[in-house]
Amino acid sequence: MQISPADACCGAEVTGVTLADLKDPDVRAALRAAWLKHRVIALPNFKLELDELEFVASCFGPFGADPYFENLADHPHIAEVRRNADETTPLFAGGFHSDWSFLATPPTATLLYGHVIPPMGGDTLFADQISAWQALDLALKEELLSLKGIHSARLAYSPEGMYGERDEGRSMAIRYSEEAYATQTHAIGRRHEETGETALFVSPGYTIGIENMADEQAGPLLKRLFAHQSEEAFIYRQVWQPNMLVIWDNRSVIHAATGGYDGYDRLLHRITVAPLAA
């Protein structure tokens, strides 16, 4: 296995490992260690069938829950991230977020596999939230350690949300719901269960307030954190290739999709991974 770190504060390319290699517990442990260290890993030229993608995901933990997606009937843990060439709907997942942070136990990992990749555009931006936390001044970190963010899916998946009742003509199978109005709190300075590092755990996609803080105070503070967490110094840009597998740690990075491939089909397959049993 060869690991080539990106010229950024997170991200690495992993080569020299095959699907058969992952049947070896030592190889699985090495891949997991690379994922924890670099937060985002990309495996190019890693051709997979859907059941093989499920096997790779199982190397990282149990399958996660995927609310608001209609997953594949014969592979109920896999969702299609699809955009057709003639589609004109707003870009899916174009704002920074950590996958499903509005759940009580958000997924630890997301795996995304490039099945149909356009010849241009479609990069994924990752922002390293451990580095973002470390860059905050000490007084602000001390304040944030006592606070919890309020997370909700309402901005995206409620009937009034981005992918709600008014979202027509989308090829991706998204299913909005009244359940998206529910809220869940998480520490703003969240300790990573496996590495012990602290990450800034908010995002403009899902964080709608701060527990026990009036919106008049919470709004400006969150706006400041949102601007900080996506500064260029924390960004790693993943350029996609066909048959590339990308795996990231939702506890330590946020991510956002980019466009730039109008007129081309794009299809990726996605699985989330739940935390390991204690």
mmCIF file of N, CA and C in Angstrom, residues 5 17 35 52 67 72 82 86 96 98 102 111 121-123 184 191 253 263:
data_model
loop_
_atom_site.group_PDB
_atom_site.id
_atom_site.type_symbol
_atom_site.label_atom_id
_atom_site.label_comp_id
_atom_site.label_asym_id
_atom_site.label_seq_id
_atom_site.Cartn_x
_atom_site.Cartn_y
_atom_site.Cartn_z
ATOM 1 N N PRO A 5 0.141 11.753 0.490
ATOM 2 C CA PRO A 5 -0.639 12.867 1.039
ATOM 3 C C PRO A 5 -0.802 14.000 0.033
ATOM 4 N N VAL A 17 -3.368 -1.258 -3.373
ATOM 5 C CA VAL A 17 -4.229 -2.141 -2.594
ATOM 6 C C VAL A 17 -5.374 -2.592 -3.494
ATOM 7 N N TRP A 35 -7.149 6.463 6.690
ATOM 8 C CA TRP A 35 -8.377 7.265 6.699
ATOM 9 C C TRP A 35 -8.443 8.164 7.931
ATOM 10 N N GLU A 52 -19.434 -5.370 -4.062
ATOM 11 C CA GLU A 52 -18.054 -5.162 -3.630
ATOM 12 C C GLU A 52 -17.914 -3.832 -2.889
ATOM 13 N N PRO A 67 -31.673 8.628 5.867
ATOM 14 C CA PRO A 67 -32.994 9.231 5.731
ATOM 15 C C PRO A 67 -33.058 10.140 4.504
ATOM 16 N N LEU A 72 -31.272 1.965 -3.490
ATOM 17 C CA LEU A 72 -31.521 0.956 -4.513
ATOM 18 C C LEU A 72 -32.275 -0.234 -3.920
ATOM 19 N N ARG A 82 -27.079 11.132 -8.443
ATOM 20 C CA ARG A 82 -27.277 11.170 -9.897
ATOM 21 C C ARG A 82 -27.648 12.578 -10.356
ATOM 22 N N ASP A 86 -29.324 16.749 -18.950
ATOM 23 C CA ASP A 86 -30.243 17.846 -19.250
ATOM 24 C C ASP A 86 -30.904 18.431 -18.010
ATOM 25 N N PHE A 96 -21.608 23.360 2.327
ATOM 26 C CA PHE A 96 -20.798 22.547 3.230
ATOM 27 C C PHE A 96 -21.673 21.912 4.313
ATOM 28 N N SER A 98 -21.679 18.081 7.147
ATOM 29 C CA SER A 98 -21.214 16.757 7.561
ATOM 30 C C SER A 98 -22.411 15.836 7.449
ATOM 31 N N PHE A 102 -27.664 15.767 11.708
ATOM 32 C CA PHE A 102 -28.897 15.963 12.469
ATOM 33 C C PHE A 102 -29.381 14.682 13.139
ATOM 34 N N LEU A 111 -18.668 6.585 1.939
ATOM 35 C CA LEU A 111 -17.952 6.083 0.772
ATOM 36 C C LEU A 111 -18.709 6.535 -0.468
ATOM 37 N N GLY A 121 -15.327 19.302 -14.349
ATOM 38 C CA GLY A 121 -16.167 19.727 -13.236
ATOM 39 C C GLY A 121 -16.484 18.611 -12.254
ATOM 40 N N GLY A 122 -17.360 18.938 -11.286
ATOM 41 C CA GLY A 122 -17.836 17.954 -10.327
ATOM 42 C C GLY A 122 -16.891 17.650 -9.187
ATOM 43 N N ASP A 123 -15.858 18.494 -8.957
ATOM 44 C CA ASP A 123 -14.952 18.254 -7.840
ATOM 45 C C ASP A 123 -15.727 18.303 -6.521
ATOM 46 N N GLN A 184 -31.505 17.926 16.755
ATOM 47 C CA GLN A 184 -30.569 17.118 17.540
ATOM 48 C C GLN A 184 -29.389 17.998 17.906
ATOM 49 N N ARG A 191 -15.265 15.958 20.252
ATOM 50 C CA ARG A 191 -14.091 15.085 20.378
ATOM 51 C C ARG A 191 -14.256 13.858 19.505
ATOM 52 N N VAL A 253 -14.201 16.233 8.847
ATOM 53 C CA VAL A 253 -14.292 17.122 7.690
ATOM 54 C C VAL A 253 -15.754 17.423 7.383
ATOM 55 N N GLY A 263 -24.573 19.386 -19.180
ATOM 56 C CA GLY A 263 -24.568 18.693 -20.460
ATOM 57 C C GLY A 263 -23.995 17.295 -20.406
#
